[in-house]
């Protein structure tokens, strides 16, 4: 049946259009082990879609994926969307307990896990009532009671002829959920539509970065991040370019080697990558094929912008995006970078700086909370009406970041509007780390804050008041956190205090702690 909206399927937009244009032989995706042309990718996607359909996956059901950046994850995301189902790629850095919360919350019926994360995936599906099928990349593992277990290799070898066309989803149909701790506390799924994917590819990648079919995209951020999936999937496929996937954990030499070996033309990173890269012994010519660098996650320190340009000859464009907006909505422009600023709004987006009552501040130089509107905004958070109503206000979205407008019209980030902090560009909710620390027998009170290092980047710091007669050992508390929390959330430093500074009503004065600990 036709609808007033017309049909639009983002996976078909990303894959099929490249066949229609006669680009089937071009390289779509390359990993250290495999290279797939667009024609091959199309076959793999339809095979995987047929296999998922045989498992009973129906349009709008969730398929949760916990896999490294490789061909399997790439095709499984596209296959889920091709079928009209919702792809839910999740962080491979989470513990079993953390992952379990996402599996349960998403009500995914099919979970795909990599053998290398077996222990966490097994723990995660154990108490998730809606999961029916567990699919392993890397061969079948021991059975899990109550679940049908399969190998991805078997599922993805179904007959591609069984799926001749993409599901006729509408532009507003759900396509992708991305979990974020985002602007407030516990992880929640930002729900994105098929049309959001085209919007970010056309407005940011094509109009700001000027991407084209000759580009080869290398991203330090993985596919389970909004930043990563844009960089490594939406942007290259939207123009018939090549996605360079790197399954391993990134480090400066590995990324430099990939960039050289595969002649990357676009390099997407975060300050937590540029810093170690500049401190490393990577050869100055390693990125000679890179025509543009991009940075997001945290504000790019000016010294890193200059370091990348002067040493590696790479101009890095800083920008700010969010999982809720799917990708970057304020960005510097090639050849017109203003260091220490995020740049100006991307075409298709408007931003405002507002005071704490939500009233727009028109004067330059006056800080306030950054609001954004644009058509890639998520439709809300899954089953979180309260927070959705706080964050999505009509067309506008509250970013939770403090910004000001500079005299030249660019925007600069001053930090967070609330207590959330970013570790290596990833949101961390202080309450989650505090809850864990409070379970420790020596801890009476705790406040976790982000303390800026010499580059202005947040370092997770725990301020701990020990129980009477106890002391707190930094190493022990850090290991304690590692037992149940993803490594990036653990405190990097523990400071022992006799008491925490509080307001008259007993609220912890985190700003006082931050000032006290500032370097
Ligand atoms: O953190 C950011 O700046 C960002 C950029 C693009 C996509 C998603 C995010 C969170």
Coordinates of C-alpha atoms and ligand atoms in Angstrom, one line a residue:
X1 CA 0.0 0.0 0.0
X2 CA 1.2 3.5 -0.7
X3 CA 1.1 6.1 2.1
X4 CA 1.1 9.8 2.2
X5 CA 4.8 9.7 3.2
X6 CA 6.2 7.7 0.3
X7 CA 8.6 4.9 0.9
X8 CA 12.2 5.3 2.1
X9 CA 14.5 2.6 3.4
X10 CA 17.9 3.8 4.5
X11 CA 19.6 0.5 3.9
X12 CA 18.3 0.5 0.3
X13 CA 19.5 4.1 0.0
X14 CA 23.0 3.1 1.2
X15 CA 23.4 -0.1 -0.8
X16 CA 21.0 -0.5 -3.7
X17 CA 21.5 3.0 -5.1
X18 CA 25.1 2.2 -5.7
X19 CA 24.1 -0.7 -7.9
X20 CA 21.6 1.3 -9.9
X21 CA 24.3 3.9 -10.5
X22 CA 26.5 1.2 -12.0
X23 CA 29.0 1.3 -9.2
X24 CA 28.7 -2.3 -8.2
X25 CA 32.4 -3.1 -8.7
X26 CA 33.6 -0.2 -6.5
X27 CA 35.0 -1.2 -3.1
X28 CA 32.3 -0.6 -0.5
X29 CA 34.1 -1.9 2.6
X30 CA 37.5 -3.1 3.5
X31 CA 38.8 -4.7 6.6
X32 CA 42.3 -6.0 7.3
X33 CA 41.0 -9.4 6.1
X34 CA 38.3 -8.8 3.5
X35 CA 37.3 -6.5 0.7
X36 CA 33.7 -6.3 -0.5
X37 CA 32.5 -4.5 -3.6
X38 CA 29.0 -2.9 -3.6
X39 CA 27.7 -5.8 -5.6
X40 CA 29.1 -8.2 -3.0
X41 CA 27.8 -6.1 -0.1
X42 CA 24.4 -6.1 -1.6
X43 CA 24.4 -9.9 -1.8
X44 CA 25.7 -10.3 1.7
X45 CA 23.0 -7.9 3.0
X46 CA 20.2 -9.8 1.3
X47 CA 21.6 -13.1 2.5
X48 CA 21.7 -11.8 6.1
X49 CA 18.3 -10.3 5.8
X50 CA 16.9 -13.6 4.5
X51 CA 18.6 -15.4 7.5
X52 CA 17.2 -13.0 10.0
X53 CA 13.8 -13.3 8.5
X54 CA 14.0 -17.1 8.9
X55 CA 14.6 -16.5 12.6
X56 CA 11.3 -14.7 12.7
X57 CA 12.5 -11.1 12.8
X58 CA 9.7 -8.8 11.8
X59 CA 9.6 -5.2 10.8
X60 CA 10.2 -2.9 13.8
X61 CA 11.5 -5.6 16.0
X62 CA 14.9 -5.0 17.5
X63 CA 18.1 -6.9 16.6
X64 CA 20.8 -6.2 19.1
X65 CA 24.4 -6.5 18.0
X66 CA 27.5 -6.7 20.2
X67 CA 30.2 -7.2 17.6
X68 CA 33.6 -5.7 16.6
X69 CA 33.8 -3.4 13.6
X70 CA 33.9 -6.0 10.8
X71 CA 32.0 -7.1 7.8
X72 CA 29.6 -9.1 10.0
X73 CA 28.5 -6.1 12.1
X74 CA 28.3 -3.9 9.0
X75 CA 26.1 -6.3 7.0
X76 CA 23.9 -7.2 10.1
X77 CA 23.1 -3.6 10.7
X78 CA 22.2 -3.0 7.1
X79 CA 20.3 -6.3 6.8
X80 CA 18.2 -5.5 9.9
X81 CA 17.2 -2.1 8.4
X82 CA 16.7 -3.6 5.0
X83 CA 14.1 -5.9 6.6
X84 CA 12.4 -3.0 8.2
X85 CA 13.7 -4.2 11.6
X86 CA 15.6 -1.9 14.0
X87 CA 19.3 -2.3 14.4
X88 CA 20.6 -1.8 17.9
X89 CA 24.4 -1.8 17.8
X90 CA 25.7 -1.7 21.4
X91 CA 29.1 -1.0 23.0
X92 CA 31.5 -3.9 23.1
X93 CA 33.1 -2.2 26.1
X94 CA 30.3 -2.9 28.6
X95 CA 30.3 -5.5 31.3
X96 CA 27.8 -8.4 31.2
X97 CA 25.6 -6.7 33.7
X98 CA 25.6 -3.4 31.8
X99 CA 24.9 -5.1 28.5
X100 CA 22.1 -7.1 30.1
X101 CA 20.2 -3.9 31.0
X102 CA 20.3 -2.9 27.3
X103 CA 19.2 -6.3 26.1
X104 CA 16.2 -6.3 28.5
X105 CA 15.4 -2.6 27.9
X106 CA 15.4 -3.0 24.1
X107 CA 13.2 -6.1 24.2
X108 CA 15.3 -7.5 21.3
X109 CA 14.2 -10.9 20.1
X110 CA 17.5 -11.6 18.4
X111 CA 20.9 -10.9 19.8
X112 CA 24.1 -11.2 17.8
X113 CA 27.3 -11.6 19.9
X114 CA 30.9 -12.1 19.0
X115 CA 32.7 -15.1 20.5
X116 CA 35.4 -12.8 21.8
X117 CA 32.7 -11.2 24.1
X118 CA 31.1 -14.6 25.0
X119 CA 31.2 -14.2 28.8
X120 CA 29.5 -10.8 28.7
X121 CA 26.9 -11.8 26.1
X122 CA 26.0 -15.0 27.9
X123 CA 25.6 -13.0 31.2
X124 CA 23.5 -10.4 29.3
X125 CA 21.0 -12.7 27.8
X126 CA 20.5 -14.8 30.9
X127 CA 17.7 -12.8 32.4
X128 CA 16.4 -11.1 29.3
X129 CA 12.8 -12.4 28.8
X130 CA 12.3 -11.4 25.2
X131 CA 15.4 -12.9 23.6
X132 CA 14.6 -16.0 21.5
X133 CA 17.6 -16.4 19.3
X134 CA 21.3 -16.0 20.1
X135 CA 23.6 -15.8 17.1
X136 CA 27.3 -16.1 17.5
X137 CA 29.9 -14.6 15.2
X138 CA 32.8 -16.9 15.2
X139 CA 31.0 -20.3 15.5
X140 CA 28.4 -21.9 17.7
X141 CA 29.2 -21.8 21.4
X142 CA 27.7 -24.0 24.2
X143 CA 23.9 -23.8 24.4
X144 CA 22.2 -21.2 26.6
X145 CA 19.1 -22.6 28.3
X146 CA 15.8 -21.5 26.7
X147 CA 17.4 -19.9 23.6
X148 CA 17.9 -21.1 20.1
X149 CA 21.6 -20.7 19.3
X150 CA 23.0 -20.3 15.8
X151 CA 26.2 -19.3 14.1
X152 CA 26.2 -16.0 12.2
X153 CA 28.0 -17.9 9.4
X154 CA 24.9 -20.2 9.0
X155 CA 22.3 -17.4 9.4
X156 CA 24.1 -15.2 6.8
X157 CA 24.3 -17.9 4.2
X158 CA 20.6 -17.9 3.5
X159 CA 19.5 -17.6 -0.1
X160 CA 19.7 -13.9 -1.2
X161 CA 17.0 -14.5 -3.7
X162 CA 14.5 -14.7 -0.8
X163 CA 14.9 -11.0 -0.2
X164 CA 14.5 -9.3 -3.6
X165 CA 13.7 -5.8 -2.3
X166 CA 14.0 -3.7 0.8
X167 CA 11.0 -3.5 3.2
X168 CA 8.9 -0.5 2.1
X169 CA 9.5 1.5 5.3
X170 CA 8.5 5.1 5.5
X171 CA 10.9 8.0 6.1
X172 CA 9.6 8.2 9.7
X173 CA 9.8 4.4 10.3
X174 CA 12.3 3.5 13.1
X175 CA 15.6 2.2 11.8
X176 CA 18.3 2.5 14.4
X177 CA 18.5 2.8 18.2
X178 CA 21.7 4.0 19.8
X179 CA 22.1 3.8 23.6
X180 CA 23.5 6.8 25.3
X181 CA 23.9 8.0 28.9
X182 CA 23.5 11.3 27.1
X183 CA 22.3 14.4 28.8
X184 CA 21.1 12.5 31.9
X185 CA 21.9 9.4 33.9
X186 CA 21.1 5.8 32.9
X187 CA 21.5 4.5 29.3
X188 CA 18.5 5.0 27.1
X189 CA 17.9 4.3 23.4
X190 CA 17.7 7.4 21.2
X191 CA 15.3 6.2 18.4
X192 CA 16.3 7.3 14.9
X193 CA 14.3 7.1 11.7
X194 CA 15.3 6.0 8.2
X195 CA 15.2 9.6 7.0
X196 CA 17.7 10.7 9.8
X197 CA 20.4 8.7 8.1
X198 CA 20.0 10.4 4.8
X199 CA 19.8 13.8 6.5
X200 CA 23.2 13.6 8.2
X201 CA 24.9 12.1 5.2
X202 CA 23.6 14.8 2.8
X203 CA 24.0 17.8 5.2
X204 CA 27.1 17.1 7.1
X205 CA 29.2 14.6 5.1
X206 CA 28.3 15.9 1.6
X207 CA 27.8 19.6 2.2
X208 CA 30.4 20.2 4.9
X209 CA 33.1 17.6 4.2
X210 CA 32.4 17.4 0.4
X211 CA 32.7 13.6 0.5
X212 CA 32.6 11.7 -2.8
X213 CA 33.1 8.3 -4.4
X214 CA 36.9 8.5 -4.3
X215 CA 37.0 9.0 -0.5
X216 CA 38.2 6.3 1.9
X217 CA 36.9 6.8 5.4
X218 CA 38.8 5.7 8.5
X219 CA 37.2 6.3 11.9
X220 CA 38.7 5.8 15.4
X221 CA 35.2 5.8 16.8
X222 CA 33.5 2.4 16.4
X223 CA 30.2 1.6 14.6
X224 CA 28.2 1.4 17.9
X225 CA 28.7 5.1 18.4
X226 CA 26.6 7.6 16.5
X227 CA 29.8 9.3 15.5
X228 CA 31.3 6.0 14.3
X229 CA 28.3 4.7 12.3
X230 CA 28.0 8.0 10.5
X231 CA 31.8 8.0 9.7
X232 CA 32.1 4.4 8.7
X233 CA 28.7 3.5 7.2
X234 CA 26.3 6.3 6.3
X235 CA 28.9 8.7 4.8
X236 CA 30.9 6.4 2.6
X237 CA 27.9 4.4 1.3
X238 CA 25.9 7.5 0.7
X239 CA 28.3 8.5 -2.0
X240 CA 29.7 5.2 -3.2
X241 CA 32.9 5.6 -1.2
X242 CA 34.9 3.1 0.8
X243 CA 34.5 2.3 4.5
X244 CA 37.8 1.2 6.1
X245 CA 36.8 -0.9 9.1
X246 CA 39.3 -1.7 11.9
X247 CA 38.1 -4.5 14.3
X248 CA 40.9 -4.0 16.8
X249 CA 41.0 -1.5 19.6
X250 CA 42.6 1.6 18.1
X251 CA 46.0 3.0 19.0
X252 CA 48.0 5.6 17.2
X253 CA 50.3 3.2 15.3
X254 CA 47.5 0.8 14.3
X255 CA 45.5 3.7 12.8
X256 CA 48.5 5.2 11.1
X257 CA 49.3 1.8 9.6
X258 CA 45.7 1.4 8.3
X259 CA 45.7 5.0 7.0
X260 CA 48.9 4.3 5.0
X261 CA 48.0 0.8 3.9
X262 CA 44.6 1.7 2.6
X263 CA 45.3 5.3 1.6
X264 CA 42.6 6.8 3.8
X265 CA 41.4 10.2 2.7
X266 CA 39.3 11.1 5.7
X267 CA 40.3 10.4 9.3
X268 CA 37.8 10.8 12.1
X269 CA 39.1 10.9 15.6
X270 CA 38.5 12.4 19.1
X271 CA 40.8 14.4 21.3
X272 CA 41.6 11.3 23.3
X273 CA 43.1 9.9 20.1
X274 CA 44.9 13.0 18.8
X275 CA 46.6 13.6 22.2
X276 CA 48.3 10.1 22.3
X277 CA 49.0 10.3 18.5
X278 CA 50.9 13.6 18.9
X279 CA 52.8 12.1 21.8
X280 CA 53.7 8.9 19.8
X281 CA 56.6 8.1 17.5
X282 CA 54.3 7.6 14.5
X283 CA 56.1 8.8 11.3
X284 CA 55.2 12.3 10.2
X285 CA 54.2 11.1 6.7
X286 CA 51.8 8.4 8.0
X287 CA 48.7 10.4 7.0
X288 CA 49.9 11.9 3.7
X289 CA 46.9 10.6 1.9
X290 CA 44.4 12.1 4.4
X291 CA 42.8 15.2 2.9
X292 CA 40.7 16.1 5.9
X293 CA 40.7 15.2 9.6
X294 CA 37.5 15.5 11.7
X295 CA 37.2 15.6 15.5
X296 CA 34.2 15.3 17.8
X297 CA 33.3 13.9 21.2
X298 CA 35.0 16.7 23.2
X299 CA 36.2 20.2 22.3
X300 CA 39.4 19.9 20.4
X301 CA 42.2 21.7 22.3
X302 CA 43.9 24.3 20.0
X303 CA 47.3 22.7 20.6
X304 CA 46.0 19.5 19.1
X305 CA 44.6 21.3 16.0
X306 CA 48.0 23.0 15.5
X307 CA 50.0 19.8 16.3
X308 CA 48.0 17.8 13.7
X309 CA 48.4 20.4 11.0
X310 CA 52.1 21.2 11.7
X311 CA 53.4 17.7 12.2
X312 CA 51.1 15.5 10.0
X313 CA 49.8 18.1 7.6
X314 CA 46.2 17.2 8.5
X315 CA 43.7 20.0 9.1
X316 CA 41.3 18.7 11.8
X317 CA 37.8 20.1 11.7
X318 CA 36.3 20.2 15.2
X319 CA 32.6 19.9 15.5
X320 CA 29.9 19.0 18.0
X321 CA 27.2 16.4 17.5
X322 CA 25.2 14.1 19.7
X323 CA 23.6 10.7 19.7
X324 CA 20.2 12.4 19.8
X325 CA 21.0 14.4 16.6
X326 CA 22.7 11.4 15.1
X327 CA 25.8 13.3 14.0
X328 CA 27.6 16.6 13.9
X329 CA 25.4 19.8 13.8
X330 CA 28.0 22.5 14.4
X331 CA 31.3 22.3 12.6
X332 CA 34.3 24.2 11.4
X333 CA 34.7 24.4 7.6
X334 CA 37.6 23.2 5.5
X335 CA 40.1 26.0 5.2
X336 CA 38.3 28.2 7.6
X337 CA 39.0 26.7 11.0
X338 CA 38.8 28.8 14.1
X339 CA 40.8 26.9 16.7
X340 CA 39.0 26.5 20.1
X341 CA 35.6 26.8 18.5
X342 CA 33.2 24.2 17.2
X343 CA 32.5 26.3 14.2
X344 CA 29.1 27.3 12.8
X345 CA 25.9 25.3 12.3
X346 CA 25.8 22.7 9.6
X347 CA 23.3 23.3 6.8
X348 CA 19.9 22.1 7.9
X349 CA 20.4 22.9 11.6
X350 CA 19.7 26.0 13.8
X351 CA 21.2 26.6 17.2
X352 CA 20.3 28.9 20.1
X353 CA 22.0 29.7 23.4
X354 CA 19.4 30.0 26.1
X355 CA 19.5 31.0 29.8
X356 CA 18.4 28.7 32.6
X357 CA 14.8 29.7 32.0
X358 CA 15.0 28.7 28.4
X359 CA 15.1 32.3 27.1
X360 CA 17.4 32.8 24.1
X361 CA 20.5 34.9 24.7
X362 CA 21.3 37.1 21.7
X363 CA 24.4 38.8 22.9
X364 CA 27.7 37.3 21.9
X365 CA 30.1 36.1 24.6
X366 CA 27.4 35.3 27.1
X367 CA 27.3 31.6 28.1
X368 CA 24.1 29.6 28.2
X369 CA 22.8 26.1 27.3
X370 CA 23.1 25.1 23.7
X371 CA 19.8 24.1 22.0
X372 CA 19.7 22.7 18.4
X373 CA 17.0 21.9 15.9
X374 CA 17.3 19.9 12.7
X375 CA 15.5 17.0 11.0
X376 CA 17.9 14.3 12.2
X377 CA 16.7 14.7 15.8
X378 CA 15.7 11.4 17.4
X379 CA 12.0 10.9 17.9
X380 CA 12.7 10.4 21.6
X381 CA 14.1 7.8 24.0
X382 CA 12.6 4.4 24.1
X383 CA 10.2 4.0 27.0
X384 CA 11.6 7.1 28.8
X385 CA 8.8 9.6 28.4
X386 CA 9.9 11.8 31.3
X387 CA 13.5 12.4 30.1
X388 CA 12.3 12.6 26.5
X389 CA 10.0 15.5 27.5
X390 CA 12.9 17.2 29.3
X391 CA 15.3 16.9 26.3
X392 CA 13.1 17.1 23.2
X393 CA 11.1 20.3 23.3
X394 CA 9.0 20.6 20.1
X395 CA 11.5 21.0 17.3
X396 CA 14.3 21.8 19.7
X397 CA 16.7 19.6 21.6
X398 CA 18.5 20.6 24.7
X399 CA 22.1 19.5 24.4
X400 CA 23.1 19.9 28.0
X401 CA 26.3 21.7 26.9
X402 CA 27.3 25.2 27.9
X403 CA 28.2 27.3 24.9
X404 CA 28.8 30.9 23.8
X405 CA 28.7 32.7 20.5
X406 CA 32.0 34.4 19.5
X407 CA 32.1 37.8 17.8
X408 CA 32.8 36.1 14.4
X409 CA 29.7 34.0 14.7
X410 CA 31.4 30.8 15.6
X411 CA 30.4 28.9 18.8
X412 CA 32.7 27.7 21.6
X413 CA 32.1 25.0 24.2
X414 CA 32.6 25.8 27.8
X415 CA 31.6 22.5 29.3
X416 CA 28.5 20.8 30.7
X417 CA 25.3 22.4 31.8
X418 CA 24.7 19.6 34.3
X419 CA 26.9 17.1 36.2
X420 CA 27.4 14.6 33.4
X421 CA 31.0 14.2 32.2
X422 CA 32.7 12.8 29.2
X423 CA 35.6 10.3 29.5
X424 CA 37.4 9.9 26.2
X425 CA 34.4 11.4 24.4
X426 CA 31.9 9.0 26.0
X427 CA 29.2 10.1 28.4
X428 CA 29.6 9.0 32.0
X429 CA 26.9 9.4 34.6
X430 CA 28.6 10.3 38.0
X431 CA 25.7 8.5 39.8
X432 CA 26.5 5.2 38.2
X433 CA 30.1 5.3 39.4
X434 CA 29.1 6.7 42.8
X435 CA 26.6 3.9 43.3
X436 CA 29.4 1.3 42.7
X437 CA 31.8 3.1 45.0
X438 CA 29.2 3.3 47.8
X439 CA 29.0 -0.5 47.8
X440 CA 32.6 -0.6 48.9
X441 CA 32.9 -1.4 52.6
X442 CA 35.3 1.5 53.3
X443 CA 33.4 4.3 51.5
X444 CA 31.0 6.5 53.5
X445 CA 30.3 9.2 50.9
X446 CA 31.5 9.9 47.4
X447 CA 31.1 12.4 44.6
X448 CA 32.4 11.7 41.1
X449 CA 33.4 14.8 39.0
X450 CA 35.2 15.5 35.8
X451 CA 38.5 17.3 36.5
X452 CA 40.0 19.0 33.4
X453 CA 43.5 17.9 32.6
X454 CA 46.1 20.2 31.0
X455 CA 44.2 20.0 27.7
X456 CA 40.9 20.7 29.3
X457 CA 39.6 17.1 28.9
X458 CA 37.6 15.5 31.6
X459 CA 39.4 13.0 33.9
X460 CA 36.9 10.9 36.0
X461 CA 37.8 11.7 39.6
X462 CA 36.3 10.2 42.7
X463 CA 36.2 12.3 45.9
X464 CA 35.7 9.9 48.7
X465 CA 35.0 10.3 52.4
X466 CA 36.0 7.0 54.1
X467 CA 34.0 5.3 56.9
X468 CA 35.3 6.0 60.3
X469 CA 38.4 3.9 61.1
X470 CA 38.9 3.1 57.3
X471 CA 41.2 4.5 54.7
X472 CA 40.8 4.3 51.0
X473 CA 43.4 2.9 48.7
X474 CA 43.2 4.4 45.2
X475 CA 44.2 1.2 43.3
X476 CA 41.7 -0.9 45.2
X477 CA 38.8 1.5 44.6
X478 CA 39.6 1.7 40.9
X479 CA 39.8 -2.1 40.6
X480 CA 36.5 -2.3 42.5
X481 CA 34.9 -0.2 39.8
X482 CA 36.4 -2.2 37.1
X483 CA 34.6 -5.4 38.4
X484 CA 31.2 -4.1 37.3
X485 CA 31.7 -1.0 35.2
X486 CA 33.0 -0.6 31.7
X487 CA 36.7 0.4 31.9
X488 CA 36.1 3.9 30.5
X489 CA 33.9 4.8 33.4
X490 CA 36.3 3.9 36.2
X491 CA 37.9 6.8 38.1
X492 CA 41.4 7.7 37.0
X493 CA 42.1 9.3 40.4
X494 CA 40.7 9.0 43.9
X495 CA 40.9 11.9 46.3
X496 CA 40.3 11.3 50.0
X497 CA 38.4 14.0 51.8
X498 CA 37.2 14.5 55.4
X499 CA 33.8 15.8 54.1
X500 CA 32.1 16.8 50.9
X501 CA 31.2 20.4 50.3
X502 CA 27.3 20.7 50.4
X503 CA 24.6 23.3 50.0
X504 CA 22.3 24.2 52.9
X505 CA 19.8 21.6 51.5
X506 CA 22.5 18.9 51.5
X507 CA 23.3 18.8 47.8
X508 CA 26.9 18.1 46.9
X509 CA 28.6 21.2 45.5
X510 CA 30.3 19.6 42.6
X511 CA 31.5 22.9 41.2
X512 CA 33.4 23.5 44.4
X513 CA 35.1 20.1 44.1
X514 CA 35.9 20.8 40.4
X515 CA 37.5 24.1 41.3
X516 CA 39.4 22.6 44.2
X517 CA 40.8 19.9 42.0
X518 CA 41.5 22.0 39.0
X519 CA 45.1 21.7 37.7
Ligands
LIG1 O1 30.1 13.8 20.7 C1 29.9 14.2 19.6 O2 30.4 15.4 19.3 C2 29.2 13.4 18.6 C3 29.5 13.7 17.3 C4 28.8 13.0 16.3 C5 27.9 12.0 16.6 C6 27.7 11.7 17.9 C7 28.3 12.4 18.9 C8 28.0 12.1 20.3

